[in-house]
């Protein structure tokens, strides 16, 4: 089985191709990051126009990269939500047009499921050192009748989702305010760092010269929910106190910026890891998946791997941030379970995870 996946929910135009075993045969991403960085965040109107410009060559390049033809495809998967309506519709219409022209079946994919199922995909040049790849490990856990605890952390979402052995998702907690990635982006702005903030905060946090004064943790005790607005405000207050916000004519002290970035990152990583491990223990999970753009964060990855008593699968970084291969992967799973969509498939900007159950 060969599946093409198309992703245009936010600011990356992407197309990827996977085979039956989850091997990534192609993953082409046209990033708009530099275009939006000028404005300090995503401008939806510009995003959709750029998708129109890039989509055709991105899809064509993915077929070339995989050395496949239209006739080789078994399904065309496309993100239909959640995301920006004006962006989603570009990928959806492309997928519908291709499906109509080629007769290849269409499968709508929930972007959030795409992030999680990226953990089942294997990059061609990735060494399989354990003798067992991530996909076999995760399928083995589900086959044993155990669930997988999934932490989804991206620019728009922070969710704890239980993946049951029947491959149905159950939402058990989420953010009450900002998503983790959104907090990284907003804090970066306060610290005078460029967009997107996550990689910038990770970079400057390595430059600390002394142990940073810790920031508080929002534990949201008794729930699996998260809150990141308090820590964002704490950073803002400390930045004001240290005289680096609002920006003055004098450039901010790199030491102060590095210390605040590190204290913020420590706080977010601590809360995400501690709560996910507790949830995995409570639900008797056999493995943990960490997915979404924030899962690219080095200290978060290290903390999960060193602290978890059960195996943790975190996709390689190129499959954590938005990409077409993860949509192809999720599409392949749902297609093999019988999912098909028709001309009536529409964009669903507010689509939630758990609302479209993966059928058994
Ligand atoms: O999943 P994604 O590519 O797009 C959405 O679906 O939202 O996630 C983007 C988010 C941004 O907020 C970005 O700052 C964050 O992921 N991010 C990171 C890192 N790389 C990307 N956050 C922390 N550390 C990183 N290394
Ligand atoms: Zn995403």
CSV table of C-alpha atoms and ligand atoms in Angstrom, one decimal:
chain,number,residue,atom,x,y,z
A,1,UNK,CA,0.0,0.0,0.0
A,2,UNK,CA,1.3,3.5,-0.9
A,3,UNK,CA,-0.4,6.6,0.5
A,4,UNK,CA,0.2,10.2,-0.3
A,5,UNK,CA,-0.5,12.7,2.6
A,6,UNK,CA,-1.1,16.4,2.1
A,7,UNK,CA,-0.8,18.9,5.0
A,8,UNK,CA,-1.7,22.6,4.8
A,9,UNK,CA,-3.3,23.3,8.2
A,10,UNK,CA,-1.0,26.1,9.3
A,11,UNK,CA,2.2,27.5,7.9
A,12,UNK,CA,3.9,24.5,6.3
A,13,UNK,CA,2.9,23.3,2.8
A,14,UNK,CA,3.8,19.6,2.9
A,15,UNK,CA,3.3,16.3,1.1
A,16,UNK,CA,4.7,12.9,2.2
A,17,UNK,CA,4.4,9.3,1.0
A,18,UNK,CA,4.5,6.2,3.2
A,19,UNK,CA,4.3,2.5,2.4
A,20,UNK,CA,2.4,-0.4,4.1
A,21,UNK,CA,5.2,-0.8,6.7
A,22,UNK,CA,5.2,2.9,7.6
A,23,UNK,CA,8.5,3.6,5.7
A,24,UNK,CA,8.6,7.3,4.8
A,25,UNK,CA,9.4,7.3,1.0
A,26,UNK,CA,9.1,11.1,0.7
A,27,UNK,CA,8.5,14.1,2.9
A,28,UNK,CA,8.7,17.5,1.2
A,29,UNK,CA,8.0,20.6,3.3
A,30,UNK,CA,7.8,24.2,2.1
A,31,UNK,CA,8.1,26.2,5.2
A,32,UNK,CA,6.7,29.7,5.5
A,33,UNK,CA,8.5,30.4,8.7
A,34,UNK,CA,10.7,33.2,7.3
A,35,UNK,CA,7.7,34.9,5.7
A,36,UNK,CA,5.8,35.0,9.0
A,37,UNK,CA,8.8,35.7,11.2
A,38,UNK,CA,8.7,39.3,10.0
A,39,UNK,CA,5.3,39.7,11.6
A,40,UNK,CA,6.2,37.8,14.8
A,41,UNK,CA,3.5,35.2,14.2
A,42,UNK,CA,1.3,33.6,11.5
A,43,UNK,CA,-0.7,35.9,9.3
A,44,UNK,CA,-3.6,33.6,8.1
A,45,UNK,CA,-4.2,35.5,4.8
A,46,UNK,CA,-0.6,35.3,3.8
A,47,UNK,CA,-0.4,31.6,4.8
A,48,UNK,CA,-3.3,30.6,2.5
A,49,UNK,CA,-1.9,32.5,-0.4
A,50,UNK,CA,1.5,30.9,0.0
A,51,UNK,CA,-0.1,27.4,0.2
A,52,UNK,CA,-1.7,28.1,-3.2
A,53,UNK,CA,1.8,29.1,-4.6
A,54,UNK,CA,3.6,26.1,-3.2
A,55,UNK,CA,1.2,23.2,-3.2
A,56,UNK,CA,1.6,21.9,-6.7
A,57,UNK,CA,5.4,21.7,-6.7
A,58,UNK,CA,5.4,20.2,-3.2
A,59,UNK,CA,3.1,17.3,-4.2
A,60,UNK,CA,5.0,16.7,-7.5
A,61,UNK,CA,8.3,16.7,-5.7
A,62,UNK,CA,7.1,14.2,-3.1
A,63,UNK,CA,6.2,11.7,-6.0
A,64,UNK,CA,9.6,12.3,-7.5
A,65,UNK,CA,11.4,11.8,-4.2
A,66,UNK,CA,9.5,8.5,-3.7
A,67,UNK,CA,10.0,7.5,-7.3
A,68,UNK,CA,6.3,6.9,-7.6
A,69,UNK,CA,3.6,7.7,-10.1
A,70,UNK,CA,-0.1,8.5,-9.6
A,71,UNK,CA,-0.9,4.9,-10.6
A,72,UNK,CA,1.1,3.6,-7.7
A,73,UNK,CA,-1.0,5.4,-5.1
A,74,UNK,CA,-3.7,3.5,-3.1
A,75,UNK,CA,-5.0,6.5,-1.2
A,76,UNK,CA,-4.7,10.3,-0.9
A,77,UNK,CA,-4.9,11.4,2.7
A,78,UNK,CA,-5.4,15.1,3.6
A,79,UNK,CA,-5.6,17.1,6.8
A,80,UNK,CA,-9.2,18.5,7.0
A,81,UNK,CA,-8.8,19.9,10.6
A,82,UNK,CA,-8.1,21.4,13.0
A,83,UNK,CA,-6.3,24.4,11.7
A,84,UNK,CA,-6.8,27.7,9.8
A,85,UNK,CA,-9.8,27.4,7.5
A,86,UNK,CA,-8.2,29.3,4.7
A,87,UNK,CA,-5.1,27.1,4.8
A,88,UNK,CA,-6.9,23.8,5.2
A,89,UNK,CA,-9.0,24.4,2.2
A,90,UNK,CA,-6.0,24.7,-0.1
A,91,UNK,CA,-4.7,21.2,0.7
A,92,UNK,CA,-8.3,19.7,0.8
A,93,UNK,CA,-9.2,21.1,-2.6
A,94,UNK,CA,-5.9,19.9,-4.0
A,95,UNK,CA,-6.5,16.4,-2.6
A,96,UNK,CA,-10.1,16.3,-3.9
A,97,UNK,CA,-9.0,17.5,-7.3
A,98,UNK,CA,-6.3,14.8,-7.5
A,99,UNK,CA,-8.7,12.1,-6.3
A,100,UNK,CA,-11.3,13.1,-8.8
A,101,UNK,CA,-8.7,13.2,-11.7
A,102,UNK,CA,-7.0,9.9,-10.8
A,103,UNK,CA,-9.7,7.8,-9.2
A,104,UNK,CA,-7.5,7.2,-6.1
A,105,UNK,CA,-9.6,7.1,-2.9
A,106,UNK,CA,-9.6,10.2,-0.6
A,107,UNK,CA,-9.2,9.9,3.2
A,108,UNK,CA,-9.6,12.9,5.5
A,109,UNK,CA,-7.2,13.0,8.4
A,110,UNK,CA,-7.4,14.7,11.8
A,111,UNK,CA,-4.1,16.7,12.1
A,112,UNK,CA,-3.7,15.7,15.8
A,113,UNK,CA,-4.0,12.0,15.0
A,114,UNK,CA,-1.4,12.7,12.3
A,115,UNK,CA,1.1,14.0,14.9
A,116,UNK,CA,0.6,11.0,17.1
A,117,UNK,CA,0.7,8.4,14.3
A,118,UNK,CA,4.0,9.9,13.2
A,119,UNK,CA,5.4,7.7,15.9
A,120,UNK,CA,4.5,4.7,13.7
A,121,UNK,CA,6.5,6.0,10.8
A,122,UNK,CA,10.2,5.1,10.0
A,123,UNK,CA,12.6,7.4,8.2
A,124,UNK,CA,14.6,5.5,5.6
A,125,UNK,CA,18.0,6.3,7.0
A,126,UNK,CA,17.1,5.9,10.7
A,127,UNK,CA,19.2,3.3,12.4
A,128,UNK,CA,17.1,0.6,14.1
A,129,UNK,CA,19.6,-0.2,16.9
A,130,UNK,CA,17.3,-2.1,19.2
A,131,UNK,CA,16.4,-4.7,16.7
A,132,UNK,CA,12.8,-3.6,17.1
A,133,UNK,CA,11.4,-0.5,15.5
A,134,UNK,CA,9.1,2.0,17.1
A,135,UNK,CA,6.1,0.8,15.1
A,136,UNK,CA,6.6,-2.9,16.2
A,137,UNK,CA,7.0,-1.8,19.8
A,138,UNK,CA,3.8,0.3,19.8
A,139,UNK,CA,1.8,-2.3,17.9
A,140,UNK,CA,3.1,-4.9,20.4
A,141,UNK,CA,1.9,-2.9,23.4
A,142,UNK,CA,-1.6,-2.5,21.8
A,143,UNK,CA,-1.7,-6.2,20.9
A,144,UNK,CA,-1.0,-7.1,24.5
A,145,UNK,CA,-4.2,-5.2,25.4
A,146,UNK,CA,-2.4,-2.2,27.0
A,147,UNK,CA,-3.0,1.4,26.1
A,148,UNK,CA,-0.5,4.0,25.0
A,149,UNK,CA,-0.4,7.4,26.7
A,150,UNK,CA,0.1,10.2,24.1
A,151,UNK,CA,1.2,13.7,24.9
A,152,UNK,CA,0.5,16.0,22.0
A,153,UNK,CA,2.3,19.3,22.3
A,154,UNK,CA,2.2,21.8,19.4
A,155,UNK,CA,1.6,25.4,18.7
A,156,UNK,CA,-2.1,25.1,19.0
A,157,UNK,CA,-2.6,22.1,21.3
A,158,UNK,CA,-1.5,20.5,24.5
A,159,UNK,CA,-3.4,17.3,25.1
A,160,UNK,CA,-3.1,14.0,27.0
A,161,UNK,CA,-4.8,11.4,24.9
A,162,UNK,CA,-5.1,7.7,25.7
A,163,UNK,CA,-4.8,5.4,22.7
A,164,UNK,CA,-6.8,2.2,23.5
A,165,UNK,CA,-5.9,-1.2,22.1
A,166,UNK,CA,-8.8,-0.9,19.7
A,167,UNK,CA,-7.1,2.3,18.3
A,168,UNK,CA,-9.7,4.6,19.7
A,169,UNK,CA,-8.5,7.9,21.2
A,170,UNK,CA,-9.8,9.2,24.6
A,171,UNK,CA,-9.0,12.7,25.6
A,172,UNK,CA,-8.0,12.8,29.3
A,173,UNK,CA,-6.6,16.3,29.7
A,174,UNK,CA,-5.8,19.5,27.9
A,175,UNK,CA,-4.7,23.0,28.4
A,176,UNK,CA,-7.0,25.4,30.0
A,177,UNK,CA,-5.4,28.4,28.3
A,178,UNK,CA,-2.3,28.6,26.1
A,179,UNK,CA,-0.9,25.6,24.3
A,180,UNK,CA,2.7,24.7,25.2
A,181,UNK,CA,4.1,25.9,21.8
A,182,UNK,CA,2.1,29.1,22.0
A,183,UNK,CA,3.7,29.8,25.5
A,184,UNK,CA,7.2,29.2,24.0
A,185,UNK,CA,6.3,31.6,21.1
A,186,UNK,CA,4.9,34.3,23.4
A,187,UNK,CA,7.8,34.0,25.9
A,188,UNK,CA,10.3,34.3,23.1
A,189,UNK,CA,8.7,37.5,22.0
A,190,UNK,CA,9.0,38.9,25.6
A,191,UNK,CA,12.7,37.9,25.5
A,192,UNK,CA,13.2,39.6,22.2
A,193,UNK,CA,13.8,36.3,20.3
A,194,UNK,CA,12.5,35.5,16.8
A,195,UNK,CA,9.5,33.4,15.8
A,196,UNK,CA,9.0,30.4,16.1
A,197,UNK,CA,10.0,30.7,19.7
A,198,UNK,CA,10.6,27.1,20.7
A,199,UNK,CA,13.9,26.5,18.9
A,200,UNK,CA,15.1,29.9,19.9
A,201,UNK,CA,14.4,29.4,23.6
A,202,UNK,CA,16.1,26.0,23.5
A,203,UNK,CA,19.1,27.6,21.8
A,204,UNK,CA,19.6,30.5,24.2
A,205,UNK,CA,18.8,28.3,27.3
A,206,UNK,CA,22.0,26.4,26.6
A,207,UNK,CA,24.0,29.6,27.2
A,208,UNK,CA,23.2,30.0,30.9
A,209,UNK,CA,26.2,30.9,32.9
A,210,UNK,CA,24.7,30.3,36.4
A,211,UNK,CA,21.9,28.2,37.8
A,212,UNK,CA,18.7,30.0,36.9
A,213,UNK,CA,16.3,31.2,39.6
A,214,UNK,CA,13.4,28.7,39.2
A,215,UNK,CA,10.0,29.7,38.0
A,216,UNK,CA,6.8,28.3,39.5
A,217,UNK,CA,5.1,25.2,38.1
A,218,UNK,CA,1.3,25.0,37.4
A,219,UNK,CA,0.5,21.5,38.5
A,220,UNK,CA,-3.3,21.7,38.1
A,221,UNK,CA,-3.5,19.1,40.9
A,222,UNK,CA,-6.2,16.4,40.7
A,223,UNK,CA,-6.6,16.8,36.9
A,224,UNK,CA,-4.6,16.0,33.8
A,225,UNK,CA,-5.1,19.5,32.5
A,226,UNK,CA,-2.4,22.0,31.9
A,227,UNK,CA,-2.1,25.8,32.2
A,228,UNK,CA,0.7,27.9,30.8
A,229,UNK,CA,-0.6,31.4,31.1
A,230,UNK,CA,0.7,31.8,34.7
A,231,UNK,CA,4.3,31.0,33.8
A,232,UNK,CA,4.0,33.3,30.8
A,233,UNK,CA,3.0,36.1,33.1
A,234,UNK,CA,5.8,35.1,35.6
A,235,UNK,CA,8.4,35.5,32.8
A,236,UNK,CA,6.9,38.8,31.8
A,237,UNK,CA,7.1,40.1,35.4
A,238,UNK,CA,10.6,39.0,35.8
A,239,UNK,CA,11.6,40.4,32.4
A,240,UNK,CA,10.2,43.8,33.6
A,241,UNK,CA,12.0,43.6,36.9
A,242,UNK,CA,15.3,42.8,35.1
A,243,UNK,CA,14.7,45.7,32.7
A,244,UNK,CA,14.7,43.7,29.5
A,245,UNK,CA,11.0,44.3,28.8
A,246,UNK,CA,9.7,46.4,27.2
A,247,UNK,CA,12.7,46.5,24.8
A,248,UNK,CA,15.0,49.4,25.4
A,249,UNK,CA,17.5,51.0,23.1
A,250,UNK,CA,20.3,49.1,24.9
A,251,UNK,CA,20.2,45.4,23.8
A,252,UNK,CA,19.0,43.0,26.6
A,253,UNK,CA,21.8,41.3,28.6
A,254,UNK,CA,22.3,37.8,27.0
A,255,UNK,CA,22.8,36.4,30.5
A,256,UNK,CA,19.4,37.6,31.7
A,257,UNK,CA,17.7,36.3,28.6
A,258,UNK,CA,19.5,32.9,28.8
A,259,UNK,CA,18.6,32.5,32.5
A,260,UNK,CA,14.9,33.3,31.9
A,261,UNK,CA,14.7,31.1,28.8
A,262,UNK,CA,16.2,28.2,30.8
A,263,UNK,CA,13.9,28.7,33.8
A,264,UNK,CA,10.9,28.8,31.6
A,265,UNK,CA,11.9,25.7,29.6
A,266,UNK,CA,12.7,23.8,32.9
A,267,UNK,CA,9.3,24.6,34.3
A,268,UNK,CA,7.4,23.5,31.1
A,269,UNK,CA,9.4,20.4,30.7
A,270,UNK,CA,9.0,19.4,34.4
A,271,UNK,CA,5.2,19.8,34.2
A,272,UNK,CA,4.8,18.0,30.9
A,273,UNK,CA,7.0,15.0,31.9
A,274,UNK,CA,5.7,14.6,35.4
A,275,UNK,CA,2.0,14.7,34.5
A,276,UNK,CA,2.4,12.4,31.5
A,277,UNK,CA,4.3,9.8,33.6
A,278,UNK,CA,1.7,10.0,36.3
A,279,UNK,CA,-1.1,9.5,33.7
A,280,UNK,CA,0.7,6.6,32.1
A,281,UNK,CA,1.1,4.9,35.4
A,282,UNK,CA,-2.6,5.5,36.4
A,283,UNK,CA,-3.9,4.0,33.2
A,284,UNK,CA,-1.4,1.1,33.2
A,285,UNK,CA,0.0,2.1,29.8
A,286,UNK,CA,2.7,0.0,28.1
A,287,UNK,CA,4.3,2.9,26.3
A,288,UNK,CA,4.3,6.7,25.9
A,289,UNK,CA,4.2,8.7,22.6
A,290,UNK,CA,5.3,12.3,22.6
A,291,UNK,CA,4.3,14.2,19.5
A,292,UNK,CA,3.8,17.7,17.9
A,293,UNK,CA,6.2,20.6,17.3
A,294,UNK,CA,7.2,21.0,20.9
A,295,UNK,CA,8.3,17.3,21.0
A,296,UNK,CA,11.3,18.6,18.9
A,297,UNK,CA,12.6,20.1,22.2
A,298,UNK,CA,15.9,18.5,23.2
A,299,UNK,CA,15.6,18.7,27.0
A,300,UNK,CA,12.0,17.5,26.8
A,301,UNK,CA,13.0,14.4,24.8
A,302,UNK,CA,16.0,13.7,27.2
A,303,UNK,CA,13.8,14.1,30.3
A,304,UNK,CA,11.2,11.6,29.0
A,305,UNK,CA,13.8,9.0,27.9
A,306,UNK,CA,15.7,9.2,31.2
A,307,UNK,CA,12.7,9.3,33.6
A,308,UNK,CA,10.1,7.0,32.1
A,309,UNK,CA,9.8,3.5,33.4
A,310,UNK,CA,8.0,2.4,30.2
A,311,UNK,CA,9.3,2.9,26.6
A,312,UNK,CA,8.9,6.4,25.2
A,313,UNK,CA,8.6,6.9,21.4
A,314,UNK,CA,9.2,10.4,20.1
A,315,UNK,CA,9.3,10.8,16.3
A,316,UNK,CA,12.5,12.1,14.7
A,317,UNK,CA,12.4,15.9,14.7
A,318,UNK,CA,11.5,16.2,11.0
A,319,UNK,CA,8.3,14.2,11.8
A,320,UNK,CA,7.4,16.3,14.9
A,321,UNK,CA,6.8,19.6,13.3
A,322,UNK,CA,4.0,19.8,10.7
A,323,UNK,CA,4.7,17.5,7.8
A,324,UNK,CA,2.9,15.4,5.1
A,325,UNK,CA,4.4,12.1,6.0
A,326,UNK,CA,2.6,12.0,9.3
A,327,UNK,CA,-0.7,12.6,7.5
A,328,UNK,CA,0.1,9.9,5.0
A,329,UNK,CA,0.9,7.6,8.0
A,330,UNK,CA,-2.4,8.3,9.8
A,331,UNK,CA,-4.3,8.1,6.4
A,332,UNK,CA,-2.7,4.7,5.8
A,333,UNK,CA,-3.9,3.4,9.2
A,334,UNK,CA,-7.4,4.7,8.7
A,335,UNK,CA,-7.6,3.6,5.1
A,336,UNK,CA,-6.6,0.0,6.0
A,337,UNK,CA,-9.4,0.1,8.6
A,338,UNK,CA,-11.9,1.0,5.8
A,339,UNK,CA,-12.1,4.8,6.1
A,340,UNK,CA,-13.0,6.5,2.8
A,341,UNK,CA,-14.2,10.1,2.2
A,342,UNK,CA,-16.1,11.6,-0.6
A,343,UNK,CA,-16.7,14.9,-2.3
A,344,UNK,CA,-18.5,16.1,0.8
A,345,UNK,CA,-15.4,16.1,3.0
A,346,UNK,CA,-15.1,19.6,4.4
A,347,UNK,CA,-12.6,21.6,6.4
A,348,UNK,CA,-13.2,21.4,10.2
A,349,UNK,CA,-11.1,24.2,11.8
A,350,UNK,CA,-12.2,23.2,15.3
A,351,UNK,CA,-11.9,19.4,14.9
A,352,UNK,CA,-10.9,17.7,18.2
A,353,UNK,CA,-9.0,14.6,18.9
A,354,UNK,CA,-11.2,11.8,20.2
A,355,UNK,CA,-14.2,13.1,18.2
A,356,UNK,CA,-13.2,11.1,15.2
A,357,UNK,CA,-12.6,7.6,16.6
A,358,UNK,CA,-10.2,5.3,14.8
A,359,UNK,CA,-12.4,2.3,14.0
A,360,UNK,CA,-11.2,-1.2,14.9
B,1,LIG,O1,3.2,21.0,15.5
B,1,LIG,P1,3.7,22.3,15.0
B,1,LIG,O2,4.7,22.3,13.9
B,1,LIG,O3,2.5,23.2,14.4
B,1,LIG,C1,1.2,23.1,15.0
B,1,LIG,O4,0.4,22.2,14.6
B,1,LIG,O5,1.0,24.0,15.9
B,1,LIG,O6,4.2,23.1,16.3
B,1,LIG,C2,4.7,24.3,16.2
B,1,LIG,C3,5.2,24.7,17.6
B,1,LIG,C4,5.6,26.2,17.7
B,1,LIG,O7,4.9,26.8,18.8
B,1,LIG,C5,7.1,26.1,18.0
B,1,LIG,O8,7.6,27.1,18.8
B,1,LIG,C6,7.2,24.8,18.7
B,1,LIG,O9,6.3,23.9,18.0
B,1,LIG,N1,8.5,24.2,18.7
B,1,LIG,C7,9.3,24.0,19.7
B,1,LIG,C8,10.6,23.5,19.2
B,1,LIG,N2,10.5,23.4,17.9
B,1,LIG,C9,9.2,23.8,17.5
B,1,LIG,N3,9.1,24.2,21.0
B,1,LIG,C10,10.1,23.9,21.9
B,1,LIG,N4,11.3,23.5,21.5
B,1,LIG,C11,11.6,23.2,20.2
B,1,LIG,N5,12.8,22.8,19.8
B,2,LIG,ZN1,0.8,20.5,14.0
